């Protein structure tokens, strides 16, 4: 029944990161696991979840038995909801004040590394390597959005 | 177009004279919201990529370990031949030649074998013309020549090999070197014939010189396409800088392993006239390669690893050249070998219904790996084929009688090997000699084949069939006993090119980038200075990867992994069908997705996230139910001419491809690349009997006829193996011709932004992955 398939989904995702096959994952992978289950937490929301499932004495790992109930609830109650793709495009358009259809890397970097849940330098570089058109040195965000939204979530 | 803002927002639009918006000034709050949205999305995207990267890696590793069973199957099959056929039979003769002692034994005769002087080099030859003794310039020229895709003339190859052999003979088993002499020492791991990686290393780090010492930690050959060039370069530098360049033997420096993993084929292809001689000499040279290197008496460098019985003092004393191949232990005086017959059903029942405790306890530190329980190979007598081949009928019968008495279920491993009571009543001398040889043999196997594991302890490495899995406590004891601080080893592919384990006391270094597929992993090398603090440099060869984004690279790797996985599915079609039918008692032709997952797991014994892979492997479902007959049809198509061949035969062929190929190459005694019909049928019949398959004579004949495309009574081994590559039906239909070859091969998805020509696949022998 519904709950069972949700559990299996969570189990699957967890297992991919359970390298020692001992029902634990590194706490630093929790964000990746939650996101790979189709959720879109902000950094703050992520911290809240981790705080809830951590061991009393934080030991750097998270146990499946603590992760499962919390994650089940998130999925069943549709928390940390997916963001619709069209909003993503609009977000870029908001930043593109002059409606050029593209952004230059400096301005995008400024926004993303200084505002909201700021990107680290590494994240920014990684994003640019995927988003930047190397010849024109611009980000054609419409294409980029298509790329990011292309793969179906689990 | 809205700005996604309906309330509380402030924005000021400016218009041009035609009424078009030319700019909009937005409030800070909205900007922040936009940024947050993008960030959330992007992190989501990265997480999904990461997941795919992980399970793609899992696929490669799982299949690699499943593929290792092929090696064990080969051993078992050869054992079966020896056990069940008399020495004089045709069947035994098919393979007995590889176990015969080298006909050329004495050194003087070897020197004659190395004789290159009568080989003339034509004027048109534009490659390097070496003069000996070699100097640094010549070595550098050789590198350049190979970079420009030239080939060294066989005369110089033989000369170079001769000189190398002379040098190797005077080297000790364990190289002992010091950082105070050459400041920094660079250590490289597996290269596996990937010349591009070696060139990249030299480019980044400089070539070997008086100031630049190198240790190359084995597995120079097999799988990649430029193994001989790598060897020639390494040997050249060894000759020029014998004090600065050090080579350790790897498990692939072994002529029988080379038969399976491509080096033999490469040499015969590149050196049509003198290839066989070159191979024979390399056989000798490999056996003379040192076994380990020690730096400053503190760091041990060895290809595989250690075991709880590793004793460096003993290792230093052995006659290493007696150990020519891990498939051929040295001949013993004693003619009896004690073995229990191997139930051939074990082959198919490799995994059984449960995993051994090891499966749950052992995992690589980064990526989990499954493996099934198996009997310890190293105690199994692949041993002593050479002497059993020479046995008389009487001896043979006597042994079988004893075997029959001994064989019973659950026969313990420890009895099997050194069961002295079963040996002929010879003197205690030969008994000691026997034990010594066994012990030395184990020492060497352990050094070349072992892998580290996470839990404490030391258990036989049943996946590879040689060496051990050793735990952190064994490392600790070993280092204490030998007053050392670090073990550097190779042997296992690591995604980042290197990986620490055992509390940073064991370092794995792997230098073949893109090992599984373009983009699958980086290679690395490590530098050690007098402080013995490792400094890593990572790289990835292949210009395509550098230009591809992470996403494109991932797609390519993923595609490749899925292709390999589909081959596995196809190879197990019959078993999968049965499993599906178990879940479909009413024969509706449909099963639930969850049952599909269970069946996959159960039949393939690959510990993969089947749920995750579902969307990649299943394209259409009706109400969450899968039409499994249809699914198989869409999975792949097979060679048209085999359509009339019965499925079970094909299944078997797919499953045992690499074993078959190796056996063919062994049977092909003159290494011509062809075997006769008769030999093929014989081999096939034997395999058939061994596997207890119910395949009719007729089917085999049909098969033989259909593959003899030249109709000349000979089977081209390469062609035969090629025809067993699966074609992805979907790709075919979508006409992805850019990457297709001979309408059968394709290398990857058509990447939208790259217009590069299809890259030549690194030729992995047998199509299945096998251990480095």
mmCIF file of C-alpha atoms in Angstrom, chain A residues 5 8-9 12-13 16-21 29 31-32 35-43 45 80-81 83-85 87-88 90-95 97-99 108 111-113 115-120 123 126-127 129-130 144 147-154, chain B residues 1-5 21-26 28 30-52 54-55 58 359-370 454 549-551 594 607 609-616:
data_model
loop_
_atom_site.group_PDB
_atom_site.id
_atom_site.type_symbol
_atom_site.label_atom_id
_atom_site.label_comp_id
_atom_site.label_asym_id
_atom_site.label_seq_id
_atom_site.Cartn_x
_atom_site.Cartn_y
_atom_site.Cartn_z
ATOM 1 C CA UNK A 5 6.115 2.027 -1.618
ATOM 2 C CA UNK A 8 10.943 1.412 -0.388
ATOM 3 C CA UNK A 9 11.702 4.618 -2.222
ATOM 4 C CA UNK A 12 16.545 2.830 -2.190
ATOM 5 C CA UNK A 13 17.865 6.336 -2.059
ATOM 6 C CA UNK A 16 22.960 4.275 -2.595
ATOM 7 C CA UNK A 17 24.816 6.374 -0.052
ATOM 8 C CA UNK A 18 25.195 3.735 2.619
ATOM 9 C CA UNK A 19 28.757 2.865 1.679
ATOM 10 C CA UNK A 20 29.512 0.579 4.553
ATOM 11 C CA UNK A 21 26.152 -1.131 4.274
ATOM 12 C CA UNK A 29 24.937 13.351 2.269
ATOM 13 C CA UNK A 31 20.845 16.929 1.683
ATOM 14 C CA UNK A 32 21.649 14.982 -1.451
ATOM 15 C CA UNK A 35 16.836 16.159 -2.844
ATOM 16 C CA UNK A 36 17.216 12.994 -4.820
ATOM 17 C CA UNK A 37 13.789 12.043 -3.485
ATOM 18 C CA UNK A 38 12.387 15.024 -5.323
ATOM 19 C CA UNK A 39 12.285 17.475 -2.436
ATOM 20 C CA UNK A 40 13.476 21.052 -2.587
ATOM 21 C CA UNK A 41 14.617 22.088 0.870
ATOM 22 C CA UNK A 42 16.185 25.445 1.522
ATOM 23 C CA UNK A 43 19.364 25.330 3.545
ATOM 24 C CA UNK A 45 14.894 23.581 6.150
ATOM 25 C CA UNK A 80 9.650 20.710 1.102
ATOM 26 C CA UNK A 81 7.612 20.912 -2.017
ATOM 27 C CA UNK A 83 9.297 24.157 -7.131
ATOM 28 C CA UNK A 84 7.449 24.317 -10.433
ATOM 29 C CA UNK A 85 9.694 24.766 -13.427
ATOM 30 C CA UNK A 87 8.789 29.664 -11.528
ATOM 31 C CA UNK A 88 12.421 28.859 -12.081
ATOM 32 C CA UNK A 90 10.610 33.532 -13.931
ATOM 33 C CA UNK A 91 13.240 33.767 -11.250
ATOM 34 C CA UNK A 92 15.896 34.175 -13.903
ATOM 35 C CA UNK A 93 13.788 36.683 -15.694
ATOM 36 C CA UNK A 94 13.513 38.678 -12.506
ATOM 37 C CA UNK A 95 17.271 38.898 -12.317
ATOM 38 C CA UNK A 97 16.370 43.385 -15.345
ATOM 39 C CA UNK A 98 16.912 44.578 -18.852
ATOM 40 C CA UNK A 99 15.131 41.635 -20.396
ATOM 41 C CA UNK A 108 24.565 36.084 -11.747
ATOM 42 C CA UNK A 111 23.208 37.389 -6.882
ATOM 43 C CA UNK A 112 23.813 33.765 -6.136
ATOM 44 C CA UNK A 113 26.828 34.093 -3.918
ATOM 45 C CA UNK A 115 21.767 36.661 -1.687
ATOM 46 C CA UNK A 116 19.379 34.075 -0.362
ATOM 47 C CA UNK A 117 21.140 30.806 0.558
ATOM 48 C CA UNK A 118 24.461 31.842 -0.910
ATOM 49 C CA UNK A 119 26.416 29.491 -3.115
ATOM 50 C CA UNK A 120 29.947 28.625 -2.159
ATOM 51 C CA UNK A 123 29.087 25.719 -6.313
ATOM 52 C CA UNK A 126 30.297 24.434 -11.058
ATOM 53 C CA UNK A 127 27.079 26.093 -12.090
ATOM 54 C CA UNK A 129 30.683 25.564 -16.084
ATOM 55 C CA UNK A 130 27.308 24.072 -16.925
ATOM 56 C CA UNK A 144 19.873 26.360 -18.842
ATOM 57 C CA UNK A 147 18.549 21.491 -19.079
ATOM 58 C CA UNK A 148 18.011 21.564 -15.356
ATOM 59 C CA UNK A 149 14.395 20.568 -15.610
ATOM 60 C CA UNK A 150 14.897 17.963 -18.320
ATOM 61 C CA UNK A 151 15.530 14.921 -16.191
ATOM 62 C CA UNK A 152 12.451 13.728 -14.463
ATOM 63 C CA UNK A 153 12.670 13.612 -10.720
ATOM 64 C CA UNK A 154 12.215 10.257 -9.039
ATOM 65 C CA UNK B 1 5.511 37.079 -18.517
ATOM 66 C CA UNK B 2 5.067 38.055 -14.997
ATOM 67 C CA UNK B 3 7.645 38.459 -12.405
ATOM 68 C CA UNK B 4 5.977 35.947 -10.229
ATOM 69 C CA UNK B 5 4.994 38.753 -7.970
ATOM 70 C CA UNK B 21 9.457 47.030 -21.849
ATOM 71 C CA UNK B 22 13.096 47.917 -21.805
ATOM 72 C CA UNK B 23 13.879 47.569 -18.199
ATOM 73 C CA UNK B 24 12.316 46.750 -14.936
ATOM 74 C CA UNK B 25 13.680 47.724 -11.624
ATOM 75 C CA UNK B 26 12.803 45.198 -9.010
ATOM 76 C CA UNK B 28 15.444 43.705 -3.270
ATOM 77 C CA UNK B 30 11.995 39.884 -4.987
ATOM 78 C CA UNK B 31 15.580 39.524 -6.050
ATOM 79 C CA UNK B 32 16.306 37.558 -2.967
ATOM 80 C CA UNK B 33 13.368 35.293 -3.565
ATOM 81 C CA UNK B 34 14.500 34.718 -7.110
ATOM 82 C CA UNK B 35 17.989 33.884 -5.936
ATOM 83 C CA UNK B 36 16.676 31.436 -3.351
ATOM 84 C CA UNK B 37 14.580 29.739 -5.959
ATOM 85 C CA UNK B 38 17.476 29.326 -8.332
ATOM 86 C CA UNK B 39 19.664 28.068 -5.570
ATOM 87 C CA UNK B 40 17.134 25.527 -4.440
ATOM 88 C CA UNK B 41 16.657 24.274 -7.940
ATOM 89 C CA UNK B 42 20.301 24.086 -8.711
ATOM 90 C CA UNK B 43 21.122 22.153 -5.559
ATOM 91 C CA UNK B 44 18.336 19.775 -6.394
ATOM 92 C CA UNK B 45 19.789 19.280 -9.810
ATOM 93 C CA UNK B 46 23.242 18.616 -8.416
ATOM 94 C CA UNK B 47 21.824 16.080 -5.986
ATOM 95 C CA UNK B 48 20.125 14.190 -8.770
ATOM 96 C CA UNK B 49 23.355 14.119 -10.735
ATOM 97 C CA UNK B 50 25.210 12.891 -7.699
ATOM 98 C CA UNK B 51 22.750 10.062 -7.266
ATOM 99 C CA UNK B 52 23.153 9.017 -10.853
ATOM 100 C CA UNK B 54 26.840 6.987 -7.571
ATOM 101 C CA UNK B 55 24.702 4.305 -8.997
ATOM 102 C CA UNK B 58 27.902 0.974 -8.501
ATOM 103 C CA UNK B 359 29.228 -9.664 1.757
ATOM 104 C CA UNK B 360 27.674 -7.623 4.465
ATOM 105 C CA UNK B 361 30.829 -6.761 6.260
ATOM 106 C CA UNK B 362 33.087 -5.925 3.472
ATOM 107 C CA UNK B 363 32.584 -2.888 1.370
ATOM 108 C CA UNK B 364 34.879 -0.440 -0.211
ATOM 109 C CA UNK B 365 35.102 2.709 1.719
ATOM 110 C CA UNK B 366 33.513 4.750 -0.959
ATOM 111 C CA UNK B 367 31.241 2.428 -2.786
ATOM 112 C CA UNK B 368 29.587 -0.707 -1.633
ATOM 113 C CA UNK B 369 30.482 -3.882 -3.444
ATOM 114 C CA UNK B 370 28.737 -7.167 -3.317
ATOM 115 C CA UNK B 454 36.910 -2.566 6.377
ATOM 116 C CA UNK B 549 30.620 19.334 -18.835
ATOM 117 C CA UNK B 550 30.022 17.220 -15.781
ATOM 118 C CA UNK B 551 26.570 16.506 -17.046
ATOM 119 C CA UNK B 594 8.231 -4.266 -7.336
ATOM 120 C CA UNK B 607 23.542 -5.305 -5.378
ATOM 121 C CA UNK B 609 19.506 0.175 -6.594
ATOM 122 C CA UNK B 610 16.997 -1.537 -8.884
ATOM 123 C CA UNK B 611 14.255 0.853 -7.975
ATOM 124 C CA UNK B 612 16.346 3.744 -9.113
ATOM 125 C CA UNK B 613 17.335 1.988 -12.279
ATOM 126 C CA UNK B 614 13.790 1.145 -13.132
ATOM 127 C CA UNK B 615 13.180 4.305 -15.075
ATOM 128 C CA UNK B 616 16.319 3.713 -17.104
#
